[in-house]
mmCIF file of C-alpha atoms in Angstrom:
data_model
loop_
_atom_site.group_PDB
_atom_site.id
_atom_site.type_symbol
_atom_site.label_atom_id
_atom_site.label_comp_id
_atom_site.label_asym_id
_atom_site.label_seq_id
_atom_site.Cartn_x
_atom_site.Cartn_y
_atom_site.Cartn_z
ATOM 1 C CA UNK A 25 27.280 144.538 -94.798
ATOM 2 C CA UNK A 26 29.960 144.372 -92.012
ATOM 3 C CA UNK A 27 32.454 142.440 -94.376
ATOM 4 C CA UNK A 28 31.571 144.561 -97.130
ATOM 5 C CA UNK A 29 32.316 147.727 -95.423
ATOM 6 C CA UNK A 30 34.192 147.129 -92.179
ATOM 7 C CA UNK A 31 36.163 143.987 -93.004
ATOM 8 C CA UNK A 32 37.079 145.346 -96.731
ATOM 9 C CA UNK A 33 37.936 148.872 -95.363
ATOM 10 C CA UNK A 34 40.145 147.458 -92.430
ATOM 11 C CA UNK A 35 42.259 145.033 -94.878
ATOM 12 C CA UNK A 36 42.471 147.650 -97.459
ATOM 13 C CA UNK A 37 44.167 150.011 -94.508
ATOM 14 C CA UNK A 38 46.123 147.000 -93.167
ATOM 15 C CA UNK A 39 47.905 146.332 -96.756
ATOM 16 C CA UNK A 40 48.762 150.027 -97.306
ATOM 17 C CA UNK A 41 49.876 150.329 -93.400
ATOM 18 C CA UNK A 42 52.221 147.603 -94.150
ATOM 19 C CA UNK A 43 53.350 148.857 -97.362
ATOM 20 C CA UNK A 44 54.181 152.515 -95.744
ATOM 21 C CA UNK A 45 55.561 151.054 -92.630
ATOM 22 C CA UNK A 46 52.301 152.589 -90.066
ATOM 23 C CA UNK A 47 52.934 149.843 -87.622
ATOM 24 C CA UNK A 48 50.240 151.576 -85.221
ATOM 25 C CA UNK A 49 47.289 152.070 -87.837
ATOM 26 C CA UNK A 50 47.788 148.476 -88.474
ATOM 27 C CA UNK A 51 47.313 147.547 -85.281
ATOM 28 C CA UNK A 52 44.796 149.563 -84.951
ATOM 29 C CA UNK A 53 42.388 148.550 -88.261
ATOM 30 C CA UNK A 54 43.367 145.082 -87.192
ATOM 31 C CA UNK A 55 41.757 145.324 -84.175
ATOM 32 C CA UNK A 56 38.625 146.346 -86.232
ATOM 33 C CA UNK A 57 39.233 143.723 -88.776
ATOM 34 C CA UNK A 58 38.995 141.030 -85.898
ATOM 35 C CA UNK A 59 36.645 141.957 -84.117
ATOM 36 C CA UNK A 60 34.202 142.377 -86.756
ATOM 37 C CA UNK A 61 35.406 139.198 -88.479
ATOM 38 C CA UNK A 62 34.432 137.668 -84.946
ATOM 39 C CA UNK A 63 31.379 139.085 -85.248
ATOM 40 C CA UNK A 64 30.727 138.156 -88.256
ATOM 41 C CA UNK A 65 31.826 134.724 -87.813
ATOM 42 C CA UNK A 66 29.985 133.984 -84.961
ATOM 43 C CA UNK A 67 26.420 135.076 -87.053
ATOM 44 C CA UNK A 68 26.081 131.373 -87.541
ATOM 45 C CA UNK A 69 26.299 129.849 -84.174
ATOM 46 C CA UNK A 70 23.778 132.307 -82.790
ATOM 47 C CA UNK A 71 26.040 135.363 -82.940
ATOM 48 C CA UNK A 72 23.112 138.204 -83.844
ATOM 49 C CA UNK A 73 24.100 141.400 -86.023
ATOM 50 C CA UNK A 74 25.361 144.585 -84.833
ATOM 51 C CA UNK A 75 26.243 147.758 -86.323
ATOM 52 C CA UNK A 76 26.404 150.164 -83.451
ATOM 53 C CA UNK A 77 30.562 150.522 -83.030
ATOM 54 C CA UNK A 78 32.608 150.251 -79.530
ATOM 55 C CA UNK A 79 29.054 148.960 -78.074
ATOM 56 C CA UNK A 80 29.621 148.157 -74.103
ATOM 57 C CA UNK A 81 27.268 145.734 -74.456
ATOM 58 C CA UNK A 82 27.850 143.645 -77.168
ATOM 59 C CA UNK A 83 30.526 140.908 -77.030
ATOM 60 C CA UNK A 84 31.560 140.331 -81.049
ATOM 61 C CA UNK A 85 33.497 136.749 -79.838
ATOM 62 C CA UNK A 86 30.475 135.072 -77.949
ATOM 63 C CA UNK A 87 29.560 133.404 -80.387
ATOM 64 C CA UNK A 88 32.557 132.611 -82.822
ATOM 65 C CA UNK A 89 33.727 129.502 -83.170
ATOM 66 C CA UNK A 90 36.919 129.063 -80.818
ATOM 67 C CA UNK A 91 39.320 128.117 -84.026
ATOM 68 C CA UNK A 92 38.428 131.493 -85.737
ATOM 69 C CA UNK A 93 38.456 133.295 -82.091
ATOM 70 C CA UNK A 94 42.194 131.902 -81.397
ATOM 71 C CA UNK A 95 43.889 132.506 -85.085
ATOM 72 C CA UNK A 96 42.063 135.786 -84.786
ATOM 73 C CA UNK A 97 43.339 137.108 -81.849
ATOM 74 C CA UNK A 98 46.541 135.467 -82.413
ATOM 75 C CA UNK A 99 46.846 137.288 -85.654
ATOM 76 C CA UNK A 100 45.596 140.994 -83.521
ATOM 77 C CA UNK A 101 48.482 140.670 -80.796
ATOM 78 C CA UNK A 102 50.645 139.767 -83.419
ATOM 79 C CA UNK A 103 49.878 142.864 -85.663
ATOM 80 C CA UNK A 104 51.347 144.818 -82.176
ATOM 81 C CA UNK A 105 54.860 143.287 -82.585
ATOM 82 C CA UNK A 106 55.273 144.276 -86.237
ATOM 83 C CA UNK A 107 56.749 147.503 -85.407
ATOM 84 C CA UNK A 108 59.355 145.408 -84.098
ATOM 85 C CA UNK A 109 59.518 142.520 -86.401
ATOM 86 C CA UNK A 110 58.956 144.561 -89.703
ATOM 87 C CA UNK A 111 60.822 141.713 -91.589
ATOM 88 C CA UNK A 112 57.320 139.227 -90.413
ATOM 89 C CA UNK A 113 54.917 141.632 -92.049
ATOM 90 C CA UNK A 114 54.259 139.438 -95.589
ATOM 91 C CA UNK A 115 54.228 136.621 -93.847
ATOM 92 C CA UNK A 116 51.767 137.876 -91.206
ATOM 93 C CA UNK A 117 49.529 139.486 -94.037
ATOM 94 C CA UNK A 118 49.410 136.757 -95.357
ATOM 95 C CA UNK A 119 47.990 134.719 -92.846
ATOM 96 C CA UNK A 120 45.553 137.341 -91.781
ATOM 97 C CA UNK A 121 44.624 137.271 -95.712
ATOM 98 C CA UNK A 122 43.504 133.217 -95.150
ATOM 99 C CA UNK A 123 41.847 134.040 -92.154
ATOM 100 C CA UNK A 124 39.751 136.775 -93.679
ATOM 101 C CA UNK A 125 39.192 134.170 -96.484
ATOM 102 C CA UNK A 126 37.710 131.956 -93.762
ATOM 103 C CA UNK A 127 35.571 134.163 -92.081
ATOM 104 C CA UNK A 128 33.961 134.631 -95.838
ATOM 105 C CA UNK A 129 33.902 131.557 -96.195
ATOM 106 C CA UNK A 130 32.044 130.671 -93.102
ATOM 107 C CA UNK A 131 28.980 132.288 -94.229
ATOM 108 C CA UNK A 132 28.575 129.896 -96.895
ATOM 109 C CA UNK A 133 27.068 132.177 -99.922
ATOM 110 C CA UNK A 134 28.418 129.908 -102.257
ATOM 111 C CA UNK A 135 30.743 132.972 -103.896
ATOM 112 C CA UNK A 136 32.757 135.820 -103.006
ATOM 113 C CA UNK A 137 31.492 138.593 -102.315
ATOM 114 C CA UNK A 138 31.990 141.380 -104.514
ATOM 115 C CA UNK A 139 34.853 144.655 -103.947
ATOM 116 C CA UNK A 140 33.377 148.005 -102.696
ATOM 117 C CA UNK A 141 36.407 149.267 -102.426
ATOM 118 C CA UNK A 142 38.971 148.458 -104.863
ATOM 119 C CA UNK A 143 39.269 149.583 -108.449
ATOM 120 C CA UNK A 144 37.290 147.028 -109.742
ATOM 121 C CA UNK A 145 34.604 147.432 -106.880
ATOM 122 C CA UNK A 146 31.272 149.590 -106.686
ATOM 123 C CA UNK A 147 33.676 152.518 -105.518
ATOM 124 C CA UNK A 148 35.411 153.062 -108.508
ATOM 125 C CA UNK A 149 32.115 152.791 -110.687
ATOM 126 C CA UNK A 150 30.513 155.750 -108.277
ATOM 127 C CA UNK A 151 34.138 158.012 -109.523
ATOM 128 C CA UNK A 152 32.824 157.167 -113.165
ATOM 129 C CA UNK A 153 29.308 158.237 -112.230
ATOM 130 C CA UNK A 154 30.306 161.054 -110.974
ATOM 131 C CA UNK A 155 32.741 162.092 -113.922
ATOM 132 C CA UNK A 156 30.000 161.277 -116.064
ATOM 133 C CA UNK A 157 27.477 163.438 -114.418
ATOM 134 C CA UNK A 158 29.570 166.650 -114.919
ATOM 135 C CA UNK A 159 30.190 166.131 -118.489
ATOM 136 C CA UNK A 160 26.510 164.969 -119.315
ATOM 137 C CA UNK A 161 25.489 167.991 -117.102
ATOM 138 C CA UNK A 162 27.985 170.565 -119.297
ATOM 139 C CA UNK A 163 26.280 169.056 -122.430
ATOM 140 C CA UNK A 164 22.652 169.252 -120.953
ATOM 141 C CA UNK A 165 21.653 166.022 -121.391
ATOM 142 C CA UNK A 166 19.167 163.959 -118.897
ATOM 143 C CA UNK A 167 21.127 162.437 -115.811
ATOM 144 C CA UNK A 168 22.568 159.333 -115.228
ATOM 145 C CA UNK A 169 20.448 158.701 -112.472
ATOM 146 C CA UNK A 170 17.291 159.743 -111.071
ATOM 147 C CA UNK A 171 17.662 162.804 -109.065
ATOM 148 C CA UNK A 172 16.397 161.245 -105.596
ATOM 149 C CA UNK A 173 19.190 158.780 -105.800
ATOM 150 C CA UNK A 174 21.609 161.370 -105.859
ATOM 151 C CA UNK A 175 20.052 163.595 -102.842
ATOM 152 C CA UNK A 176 22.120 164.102 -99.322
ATOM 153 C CA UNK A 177 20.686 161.498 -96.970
#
């Protein structure tokens, strides 16, 4: 669940930062994007899950192996001098791309993982459930979906 929703969400920000020029979200969302790739990394060398964000007392790069910790952090105090070396951002996205790859990778499911977020993700089929749902509401038909799936949490 962290790569699906933390990872995704902080590359998805990092490509648009860099395409708009938002040196400091970038930095920022990588920062997120490292950590929890750390995290996530580390899950099988004894690294345990965690959820709870900015948690005092969890250490995401305990357990990470010390190739993904270097590249990673590498790549995070690098993503602070693109404001300043603008013409290194594909390059660096790039990179940070393969190392993202890696951290997948390194929890060996055998396939990637699906796209929450993009328009071929699970996102973009909730927008057509949703579209649905008004017309097959203005025609009063049955819904889409069972009404306790749709309820507030």
């Amino acid at each position: 669940m962290i790569t699906l929703l933390v990872i995704q969400a902080a590359w998805e920000d990092i490509g648009g930062g860099v395409r708009a020029g938002q040196w400091r979200m970038v930095a920022a969302q990588t920062r997120n994007l490292v950590l929890a790739g750390l995290q996530v990394g580390g899950l099988g060398y004894g690294g345990e899950p965690y959820w709870e964000e900015n948690g005092g007392a969890f250490d995401q790069i305990t357990y990470a192996p010390e190739p993904l910790r270097a590249q990673g952090l590498k790549l995070l105090h690098e993503a602070n001098e693109l404001a300043s070396r603008r013409a290194d951002a594909k390059t660096w996205l790039t990179r940070l791309e393969k190392w993202v790859n890696s951290v997948q990778e390194g929890l060996f499911l055998g396939e990637d993982l699906p796209e929450l977020r993009s328009p071929q993700g699970m996102f973009a089929g909730l927008k057509l459930v949703r579209e649905w749902t008004e017309t097959v509401d203005r025609l009063g038909l049955p819904p889409l979906l069972p009404n306790n799936w749709t309820q507030p949490v």
